[in-house]
Coordinates of C-alpha atoms and ligand atoms in Angstrom, one line a residue:
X1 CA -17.7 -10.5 12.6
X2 CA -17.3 -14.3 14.1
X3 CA -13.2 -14.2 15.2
X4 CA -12.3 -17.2 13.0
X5 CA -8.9 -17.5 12.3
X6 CA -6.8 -17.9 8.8
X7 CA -6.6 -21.6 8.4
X8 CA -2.3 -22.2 7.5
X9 CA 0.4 -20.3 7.8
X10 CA 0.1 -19.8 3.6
X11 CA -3.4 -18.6 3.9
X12 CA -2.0 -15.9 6.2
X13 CA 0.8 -15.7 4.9
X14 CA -1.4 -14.6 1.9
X15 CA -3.8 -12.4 3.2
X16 CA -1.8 -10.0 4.5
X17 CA 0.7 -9.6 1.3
X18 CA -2.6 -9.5 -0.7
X19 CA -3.2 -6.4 1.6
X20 CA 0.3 -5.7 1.2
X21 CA 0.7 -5.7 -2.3
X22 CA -1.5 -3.4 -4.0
X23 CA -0.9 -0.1 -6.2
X24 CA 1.8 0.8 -3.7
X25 CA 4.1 -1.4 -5.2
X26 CA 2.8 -1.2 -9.0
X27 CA 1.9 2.5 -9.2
X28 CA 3.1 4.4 -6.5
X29 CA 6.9 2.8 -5.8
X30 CA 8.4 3.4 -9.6
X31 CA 7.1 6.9 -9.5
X32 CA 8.5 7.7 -5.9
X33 CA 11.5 6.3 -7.1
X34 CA 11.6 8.6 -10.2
X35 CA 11.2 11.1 -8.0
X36 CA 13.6 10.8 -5.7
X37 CA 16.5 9.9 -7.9
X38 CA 16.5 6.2 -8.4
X39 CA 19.0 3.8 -6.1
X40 CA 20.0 6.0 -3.4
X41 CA 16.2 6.3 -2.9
X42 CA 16.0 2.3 -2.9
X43 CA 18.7 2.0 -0.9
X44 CA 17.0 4.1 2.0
X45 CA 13.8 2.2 1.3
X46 CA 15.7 -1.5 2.1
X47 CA 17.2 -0.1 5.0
X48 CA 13.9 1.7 6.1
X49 CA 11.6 -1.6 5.7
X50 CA 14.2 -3.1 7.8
X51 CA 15.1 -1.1 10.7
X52 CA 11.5 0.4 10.5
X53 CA 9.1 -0.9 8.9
X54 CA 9.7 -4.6 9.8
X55 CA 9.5 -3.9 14.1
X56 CA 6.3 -1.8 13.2
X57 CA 4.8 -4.9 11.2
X58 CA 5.8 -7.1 14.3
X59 CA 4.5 -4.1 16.7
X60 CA 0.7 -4.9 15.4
X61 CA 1.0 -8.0 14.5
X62 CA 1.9 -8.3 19.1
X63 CA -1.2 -5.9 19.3
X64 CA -3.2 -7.6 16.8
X65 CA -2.8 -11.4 18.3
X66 CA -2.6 -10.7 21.8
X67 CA -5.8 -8.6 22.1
X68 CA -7.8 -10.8 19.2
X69 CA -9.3 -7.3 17.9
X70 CA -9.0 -4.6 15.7
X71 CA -7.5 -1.2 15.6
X72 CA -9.6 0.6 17.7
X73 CA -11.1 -2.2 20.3
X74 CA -6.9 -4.2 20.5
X75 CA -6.3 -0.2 22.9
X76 CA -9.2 -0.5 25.1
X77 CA -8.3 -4.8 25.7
X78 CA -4.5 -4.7 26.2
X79 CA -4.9 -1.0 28.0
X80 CA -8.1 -0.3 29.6
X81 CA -8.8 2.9 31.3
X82 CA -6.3 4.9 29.9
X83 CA -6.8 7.2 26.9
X84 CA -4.9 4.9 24.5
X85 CA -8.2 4.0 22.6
X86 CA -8.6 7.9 21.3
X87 CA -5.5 6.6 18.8
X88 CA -7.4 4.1 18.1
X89 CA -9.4 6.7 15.8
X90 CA -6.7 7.4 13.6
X91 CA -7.0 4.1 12.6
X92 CA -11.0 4.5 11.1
X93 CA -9.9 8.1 9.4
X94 CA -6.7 7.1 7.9
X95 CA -7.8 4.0 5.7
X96 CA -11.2 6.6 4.6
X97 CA -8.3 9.4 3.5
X98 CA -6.4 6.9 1.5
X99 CA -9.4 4.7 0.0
X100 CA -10.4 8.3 -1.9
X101 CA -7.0 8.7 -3.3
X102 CA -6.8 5.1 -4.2
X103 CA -10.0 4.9 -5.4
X104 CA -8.9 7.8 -8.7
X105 CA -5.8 5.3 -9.2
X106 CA -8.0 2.4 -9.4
X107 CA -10.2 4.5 -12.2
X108 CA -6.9 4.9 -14.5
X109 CA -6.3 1.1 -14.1
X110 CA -10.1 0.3 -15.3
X111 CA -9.6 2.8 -17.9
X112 CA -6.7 1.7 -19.3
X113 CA -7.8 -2.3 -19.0
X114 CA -10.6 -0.6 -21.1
X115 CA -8.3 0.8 -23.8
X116 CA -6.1 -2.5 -23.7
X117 CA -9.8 -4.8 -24.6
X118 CA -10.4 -1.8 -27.3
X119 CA -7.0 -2.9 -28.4
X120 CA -5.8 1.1 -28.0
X121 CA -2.3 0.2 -27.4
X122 CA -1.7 -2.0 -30.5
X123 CA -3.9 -0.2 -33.0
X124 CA -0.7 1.7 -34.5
X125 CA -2.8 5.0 -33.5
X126 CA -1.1 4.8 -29.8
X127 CA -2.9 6.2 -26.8
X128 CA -2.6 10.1 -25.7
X129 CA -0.5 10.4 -23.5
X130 CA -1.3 10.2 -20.0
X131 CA -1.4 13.7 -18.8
X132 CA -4.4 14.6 -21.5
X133 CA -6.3 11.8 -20.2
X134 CA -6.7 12.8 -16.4
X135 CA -6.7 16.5 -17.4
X136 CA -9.8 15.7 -19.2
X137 CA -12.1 15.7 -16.0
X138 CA -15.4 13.9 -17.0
X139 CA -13.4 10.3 -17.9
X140 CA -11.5 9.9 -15.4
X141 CA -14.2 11.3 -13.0
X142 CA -16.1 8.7 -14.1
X143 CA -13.7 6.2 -14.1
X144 CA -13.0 6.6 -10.3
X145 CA -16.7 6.4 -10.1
X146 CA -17.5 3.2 -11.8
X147 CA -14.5 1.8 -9.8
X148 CA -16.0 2.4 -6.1
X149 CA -19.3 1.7 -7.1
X150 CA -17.3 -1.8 -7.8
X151 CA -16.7 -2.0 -4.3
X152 CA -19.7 -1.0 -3.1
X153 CA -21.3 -3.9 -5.0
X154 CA -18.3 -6.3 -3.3
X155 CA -18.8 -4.7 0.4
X156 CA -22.9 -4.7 -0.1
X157 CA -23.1 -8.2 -1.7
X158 CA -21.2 -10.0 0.8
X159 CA -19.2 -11.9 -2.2
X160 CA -15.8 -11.6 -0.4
X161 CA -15.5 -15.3 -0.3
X162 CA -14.9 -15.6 -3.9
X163 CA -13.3 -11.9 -4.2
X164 CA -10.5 -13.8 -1.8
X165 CA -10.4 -17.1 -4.1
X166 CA -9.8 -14.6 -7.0
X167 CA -7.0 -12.6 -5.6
X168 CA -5.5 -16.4 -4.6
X169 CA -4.7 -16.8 -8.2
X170 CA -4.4 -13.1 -9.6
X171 CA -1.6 -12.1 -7.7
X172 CA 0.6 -15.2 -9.2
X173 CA -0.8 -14.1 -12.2
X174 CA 0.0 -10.7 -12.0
X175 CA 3.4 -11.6 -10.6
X176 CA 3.4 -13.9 -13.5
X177 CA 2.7 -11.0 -15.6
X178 CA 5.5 -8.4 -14.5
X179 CA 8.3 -10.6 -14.8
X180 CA 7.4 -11.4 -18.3
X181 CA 6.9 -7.4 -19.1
X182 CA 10.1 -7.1 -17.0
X183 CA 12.2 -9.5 -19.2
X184 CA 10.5 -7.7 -22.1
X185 CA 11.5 -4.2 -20.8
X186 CA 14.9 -5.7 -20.7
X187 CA 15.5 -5.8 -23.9
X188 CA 14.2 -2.6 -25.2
X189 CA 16.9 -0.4 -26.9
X190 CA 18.9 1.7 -23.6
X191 CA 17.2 -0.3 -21.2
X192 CA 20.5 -0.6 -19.5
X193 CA 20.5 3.1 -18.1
X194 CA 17.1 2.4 -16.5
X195 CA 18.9 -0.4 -14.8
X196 CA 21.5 1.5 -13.8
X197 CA 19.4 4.0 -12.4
X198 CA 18.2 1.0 -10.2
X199 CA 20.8 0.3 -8.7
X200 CA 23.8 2.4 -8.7
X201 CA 23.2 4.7 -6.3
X202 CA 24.7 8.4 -6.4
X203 CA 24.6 9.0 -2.5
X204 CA 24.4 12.7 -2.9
X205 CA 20.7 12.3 -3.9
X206 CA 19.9 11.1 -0.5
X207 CA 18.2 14.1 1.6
X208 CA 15.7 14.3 4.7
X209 CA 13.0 15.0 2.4
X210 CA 14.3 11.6 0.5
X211 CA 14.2 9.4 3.9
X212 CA 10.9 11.0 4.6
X213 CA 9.3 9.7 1.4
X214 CA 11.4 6.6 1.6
X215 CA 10.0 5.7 5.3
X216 CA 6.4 6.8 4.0
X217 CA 6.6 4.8 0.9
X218 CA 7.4 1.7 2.9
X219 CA 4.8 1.9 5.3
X220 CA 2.4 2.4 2.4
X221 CA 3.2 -0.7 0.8
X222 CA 3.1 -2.5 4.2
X223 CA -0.2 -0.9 4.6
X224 CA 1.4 0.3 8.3
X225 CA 0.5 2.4 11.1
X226 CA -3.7 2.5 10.0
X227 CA -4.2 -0.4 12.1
X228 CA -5.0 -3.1 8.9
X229 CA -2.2 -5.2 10.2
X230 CA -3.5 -5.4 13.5
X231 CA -7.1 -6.2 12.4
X232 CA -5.4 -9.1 10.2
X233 CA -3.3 -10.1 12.8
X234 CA -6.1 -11.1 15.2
X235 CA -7.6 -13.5 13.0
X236 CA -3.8 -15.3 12.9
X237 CA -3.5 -18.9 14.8
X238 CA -1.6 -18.6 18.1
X239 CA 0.7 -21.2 16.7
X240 CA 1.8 -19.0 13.9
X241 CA 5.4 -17.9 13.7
X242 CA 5.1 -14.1 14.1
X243 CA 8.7 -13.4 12.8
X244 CA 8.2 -15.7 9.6
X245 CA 4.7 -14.2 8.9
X246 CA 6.0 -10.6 8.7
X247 CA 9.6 -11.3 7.4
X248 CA 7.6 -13.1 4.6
X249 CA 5.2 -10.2 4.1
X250 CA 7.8 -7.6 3.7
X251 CA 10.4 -9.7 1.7
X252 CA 7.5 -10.3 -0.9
X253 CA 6.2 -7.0 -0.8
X254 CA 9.9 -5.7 -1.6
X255 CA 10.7 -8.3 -4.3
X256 CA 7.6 -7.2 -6.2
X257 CA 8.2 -3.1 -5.7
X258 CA 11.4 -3.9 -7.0
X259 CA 10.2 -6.1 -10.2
X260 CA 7.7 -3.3 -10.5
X261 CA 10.8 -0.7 -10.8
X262 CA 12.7 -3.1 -13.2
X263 CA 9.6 -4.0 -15.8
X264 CA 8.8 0.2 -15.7
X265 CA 12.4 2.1 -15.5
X266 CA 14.4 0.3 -18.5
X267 CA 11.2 1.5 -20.5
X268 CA 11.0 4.6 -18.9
X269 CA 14.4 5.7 -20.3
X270 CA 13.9 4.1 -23.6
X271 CA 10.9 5.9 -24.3
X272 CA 12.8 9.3 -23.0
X273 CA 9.9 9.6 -20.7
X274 CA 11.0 11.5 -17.8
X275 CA 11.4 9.4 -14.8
X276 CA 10.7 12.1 -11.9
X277 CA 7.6 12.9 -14.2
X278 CA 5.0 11.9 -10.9
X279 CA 1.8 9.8 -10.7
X280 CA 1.2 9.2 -14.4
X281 CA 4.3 7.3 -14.8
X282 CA 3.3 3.5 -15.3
X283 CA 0.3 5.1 -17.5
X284 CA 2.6 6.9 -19.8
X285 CA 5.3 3.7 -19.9
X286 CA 2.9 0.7 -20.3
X287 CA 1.3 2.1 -23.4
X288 CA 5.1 2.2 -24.8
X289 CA 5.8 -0.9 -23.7
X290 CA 3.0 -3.0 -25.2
X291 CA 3.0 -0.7 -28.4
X292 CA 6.7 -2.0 -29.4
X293 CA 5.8 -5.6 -27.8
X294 CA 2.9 -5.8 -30.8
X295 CA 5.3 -5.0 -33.3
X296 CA 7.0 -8.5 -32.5
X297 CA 4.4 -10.1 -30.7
X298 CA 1.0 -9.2 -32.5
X299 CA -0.7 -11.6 -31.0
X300 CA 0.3 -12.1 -27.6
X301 CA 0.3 -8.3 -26.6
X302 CA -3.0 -7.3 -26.1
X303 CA -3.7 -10.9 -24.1
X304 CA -0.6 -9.7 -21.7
X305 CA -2.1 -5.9 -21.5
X306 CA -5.6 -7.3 -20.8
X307 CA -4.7 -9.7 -18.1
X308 CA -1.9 -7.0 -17.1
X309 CA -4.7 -4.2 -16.4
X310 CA -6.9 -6.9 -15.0
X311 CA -5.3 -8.1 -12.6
X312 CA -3.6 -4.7 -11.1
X313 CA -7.0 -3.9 -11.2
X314 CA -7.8 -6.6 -8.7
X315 CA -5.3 -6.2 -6.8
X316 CA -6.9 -2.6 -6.7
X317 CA -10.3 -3.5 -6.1
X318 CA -9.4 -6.2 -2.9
X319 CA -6.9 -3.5 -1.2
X320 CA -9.9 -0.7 -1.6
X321 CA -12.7 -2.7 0.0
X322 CA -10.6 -4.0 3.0
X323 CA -9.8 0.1 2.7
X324 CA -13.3 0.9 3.0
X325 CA -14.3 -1.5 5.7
X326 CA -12.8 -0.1 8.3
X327 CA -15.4 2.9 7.9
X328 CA -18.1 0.6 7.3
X329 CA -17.4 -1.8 10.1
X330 CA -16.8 1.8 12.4
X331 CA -20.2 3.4 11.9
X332 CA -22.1 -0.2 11.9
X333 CA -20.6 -0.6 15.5
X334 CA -20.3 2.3 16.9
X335 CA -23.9 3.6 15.7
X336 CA -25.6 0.2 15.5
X337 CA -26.2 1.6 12.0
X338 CA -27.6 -0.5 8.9
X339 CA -24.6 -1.6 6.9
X340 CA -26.3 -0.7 3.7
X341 CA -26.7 3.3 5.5
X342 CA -23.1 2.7 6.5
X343 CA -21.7 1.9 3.1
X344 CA -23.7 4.7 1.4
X345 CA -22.4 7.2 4.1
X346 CA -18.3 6.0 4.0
X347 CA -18.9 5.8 -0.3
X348 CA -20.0 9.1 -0.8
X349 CA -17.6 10.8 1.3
X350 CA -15.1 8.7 -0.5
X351 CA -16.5 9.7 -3.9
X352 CA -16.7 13.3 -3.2
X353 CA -12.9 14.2 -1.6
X354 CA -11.8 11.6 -4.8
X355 CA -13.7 13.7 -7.3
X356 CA -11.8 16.4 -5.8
X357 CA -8.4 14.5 -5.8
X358 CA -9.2 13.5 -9.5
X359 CA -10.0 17.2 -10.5
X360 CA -7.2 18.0 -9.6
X361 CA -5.4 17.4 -12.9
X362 CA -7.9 19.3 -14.6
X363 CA -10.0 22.2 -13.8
X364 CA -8.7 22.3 -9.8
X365 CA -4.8 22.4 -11.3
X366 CA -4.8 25.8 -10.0
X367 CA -5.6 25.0 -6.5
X368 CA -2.0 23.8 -4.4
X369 CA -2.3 23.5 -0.8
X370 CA 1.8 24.4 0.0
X371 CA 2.7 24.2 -3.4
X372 CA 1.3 20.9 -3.9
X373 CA -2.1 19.8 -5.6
X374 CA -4.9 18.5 -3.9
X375 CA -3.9 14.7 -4.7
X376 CA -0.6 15.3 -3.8
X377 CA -1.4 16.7 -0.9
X378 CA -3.8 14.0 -0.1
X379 CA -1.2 11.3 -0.6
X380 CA 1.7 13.1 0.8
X381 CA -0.4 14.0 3.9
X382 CA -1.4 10.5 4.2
X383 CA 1.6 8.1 3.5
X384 CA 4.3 10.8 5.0
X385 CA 2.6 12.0 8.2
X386 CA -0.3 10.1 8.9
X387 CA 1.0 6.8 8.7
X388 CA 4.5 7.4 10.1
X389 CA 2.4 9.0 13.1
X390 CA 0.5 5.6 13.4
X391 CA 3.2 3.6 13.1
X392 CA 5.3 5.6 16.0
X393 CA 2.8 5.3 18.4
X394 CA 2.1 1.3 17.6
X395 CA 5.4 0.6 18.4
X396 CA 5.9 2.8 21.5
X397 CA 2.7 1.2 23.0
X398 CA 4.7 -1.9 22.4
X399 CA 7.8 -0.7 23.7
X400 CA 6.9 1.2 26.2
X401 CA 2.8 0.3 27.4
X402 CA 2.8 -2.9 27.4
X403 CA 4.5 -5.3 29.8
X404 CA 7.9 -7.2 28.2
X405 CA 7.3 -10.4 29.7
X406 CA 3.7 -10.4 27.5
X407 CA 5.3 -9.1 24.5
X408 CA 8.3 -11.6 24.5
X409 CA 5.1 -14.2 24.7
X410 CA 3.5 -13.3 21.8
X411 CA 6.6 -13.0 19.8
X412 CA 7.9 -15.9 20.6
X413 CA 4.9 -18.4 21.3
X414 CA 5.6 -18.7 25.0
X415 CA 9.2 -19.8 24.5
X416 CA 8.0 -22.2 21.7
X417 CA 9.9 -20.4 18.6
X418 CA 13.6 -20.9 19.4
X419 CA 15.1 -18.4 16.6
X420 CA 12.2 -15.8 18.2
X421 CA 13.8 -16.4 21.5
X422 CA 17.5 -15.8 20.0
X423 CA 16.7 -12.4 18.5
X424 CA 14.0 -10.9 20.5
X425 CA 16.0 -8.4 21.8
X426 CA 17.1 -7.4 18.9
X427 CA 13.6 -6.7 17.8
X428 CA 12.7 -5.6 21.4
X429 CA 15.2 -2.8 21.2
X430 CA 14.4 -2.2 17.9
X431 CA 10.6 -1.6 18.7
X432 CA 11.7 0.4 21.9
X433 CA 14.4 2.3 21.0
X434 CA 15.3 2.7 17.5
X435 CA 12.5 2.8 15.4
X436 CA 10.5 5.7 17.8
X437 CA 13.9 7.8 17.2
X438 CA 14.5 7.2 14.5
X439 CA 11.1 8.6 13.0
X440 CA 11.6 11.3 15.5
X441 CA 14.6 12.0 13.9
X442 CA 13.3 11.8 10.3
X443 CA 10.2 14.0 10.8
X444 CA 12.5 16.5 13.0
X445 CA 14.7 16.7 9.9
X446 CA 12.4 17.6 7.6
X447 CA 10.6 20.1 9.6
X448 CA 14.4 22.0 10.8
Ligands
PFF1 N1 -0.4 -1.6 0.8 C1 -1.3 -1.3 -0.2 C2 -0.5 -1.0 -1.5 O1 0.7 -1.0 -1.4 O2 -1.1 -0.8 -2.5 C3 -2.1 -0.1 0.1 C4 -3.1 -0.5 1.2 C5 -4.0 -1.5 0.9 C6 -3.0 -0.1 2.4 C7 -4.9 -1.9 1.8 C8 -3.8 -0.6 3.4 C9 -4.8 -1.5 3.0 F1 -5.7 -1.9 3.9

């Protein structure tokens, strides 16, 4: 891979929230929310993307830079001879796990942008609800099927230039797009409790179980601790502003979790849907949602569920090829093996643990690994122990491997970025100290 960098701050600026911003905010965060009991749970999310989250982002972004390489090769430049490059690993088999979860999700979305061109949601029949869909086996089987071999077809054909145009304009469009369903979801009879349920938060909801899944939540949408950040970070110009590139990434990546929970909840309580009803929840709510919108807006609807579908599904599609890269790129370099061998190796791996993640609805309902089923299981594993691992150790290589003097250069452009300079030790300690114990603290509490 030639080590060119992102051209303007924007460009990077974009790349990494079009990393950033993916199913995790659009899927996952309304149904973790529901879940966990609504603004308390939001509350600890804020203050976990800041304290957390936000030195962790800055933590790669130092490694990423400084070192000009990715996950695994940024150990072995800043720290050679030592054994920090074995972490490194986690980084290759983290992104796999997640791409096969992620992967089933992306299926729904082409399924359901399927049903929305079929015009299922305004036909006045309505669509089954979600939970006969995905226990239906074959469909969404094949569904999460068609969708890799999607990105197979992306990561074989080497069309990534105009993959990256794409997502340049669907992600205004999709942001677009949720602020109009938003407004819409607004006005729905009872919307109001769902907005209450944003935001006033009943404190006595907040357990260590809830700041677990708050911490994991917001690594997930930051796409933290795997390594991706550091990867992106490498190709960012030495003159960039490392505070404003991840501040920006995390503020925009909030916003649109947040306008994600406001366009689904108000619905969600005027449908009577329950909101702590798990991963189906944005598959059960749309439908509702665009079924009343054709009463008033025959027309328009199936335009805004089409382009609605579409574009999540892109922003689907770009998250799970940069997903399955990592693998690819591993085995290519490590092996010296033939891409094409290396994409057919990663993709059926990924296909057959997602078959298994998808089955799990269905015919593998029976099978719970600690009470949980296999796609739980998958995604709990992933985004609540996996990733917070990754992320603790980014940030005490940081704080505690590498020199200060080198990491107050890179955070501060040699002295160049005066408000850098001002607040470095805030973000310094932060790195060092607080975040380390504080995920210490959070894991410990959960396992007491
Ligand atoms: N952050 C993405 C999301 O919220 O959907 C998930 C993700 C995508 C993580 C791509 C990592 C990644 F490389």
């Amino acid at each position: 891979m030639s080590r060119d960098s992102f051209g303007g701050r924007a460009t990077a600026i974009m790349a990494l929230a079009g990393s950033a911003i993916g199913l995790g905010n659009i899927w996952r965060f309304p149904y973790i929310v529901g879940q966990n009991g609504g603004a308390a749970f939001i509350f600890v999310y804020i203050l976990a993307t800041v304290i957390l989250s936000m030195p962790i982002f800055f933590a790669e972004s130092i490694i990423g830079r400084r070192s000009g390489a990715n996950g695994r090769g940024a150990f072995a430049r800043l720290a050679p001879g030592t054994k920090w490059h074995i972490f490194g690993l986690l980084s290759v088999l983290i992104p796999t796990l997640i791409v096969a979860y992620y992967s089933v999700v992306g299926g729904w979305s082409l399924d359901y942008l399927f049903k929305a061109m079929t015009l299922s949601f305004t036909s006045g029949e309505g669509v089954p609800a979600f939970s006969s869909f995905v226990s239906s086996a074959s469909e969404p089987v094949l569904a999460h099927t068609v969708f890799l071999l999607f990105c197979v077809i992306i990561l074989l054909g080497g069309v990534r230039k105009g993959i990256g145009l794409v997502s340049k304009y669907g992600m205004p469009l999709l942001f677009l797009i949720i602020v109009a369903i938003t407004v819409y979801s607004l006005t729905l009879p009872g919307a109001g409790k769902g907005v209450a349920y944003l935001l006033a938060p009943d404190f006595s909801k907040i357990t260590p179980q809830t700041c677990l899944e708050a911490v994991g939540q917001s690594f997930y949408s930051l796409s933290l601790g795997m390594g991706i950040i550091i990867t992106y970070s490498s190709y960012v110009n030495k003159s960039e502003n490392l505070l404003v590139i991840g501040g920006g990434t995390a503020i925009s990546d909030m916003l649109f979790a947040m306008l994600a929970g406001l366009a689904i909840m108000p619905a969600v309580f005027a449908a009577g849907i329950e909101p702590g009803s798990g991963a189906g929840l944005i598959f059960d709510t749309l439908p509702y949602i665009f079924n009343s919108m054709s009463q008033s807006l025959p027309l328009l609807t199936p335009i805004v569920a089409i382009l609605f579908f579409l574009t999540v599904l892109f922003a689907a599609v770009t998250s799970a090829v940069s997903l399955l890269e990592v693998g690819v790129a591993y085995l290519c370099q490590e092996f010296s093996m033939h891409r094409r061998n290396a994409v057919a190796i990663v993709a059926t791996f990924v296909w057959i643990v997602g078959v298994l993640c998808s089955l799990s609805f269905g015919p593998l309902s029976g099978v719970t690994i600690f009470g949980y089923s296999i796609f739980d299981v998958m995604d709990k594993f992933c985004s609540n122990i996996l990733l917070i691992i990754g992320g603790l150790l980014f940030v005490i290589f940081v704080g505690w491997q590498m020199k200060r003097p080198d990491v107050w250069d890179e955070f501060t452009n040699s002295g160049a970025k005066k408000a850098n300079v001002r607040i470095f030790g805030v973000v310094y300690f932060l790195i060092r100290y607080v975040a380390p114990v504080t995920v210490v603290l959070v894991f410990l509490s959960n396992i007491l």
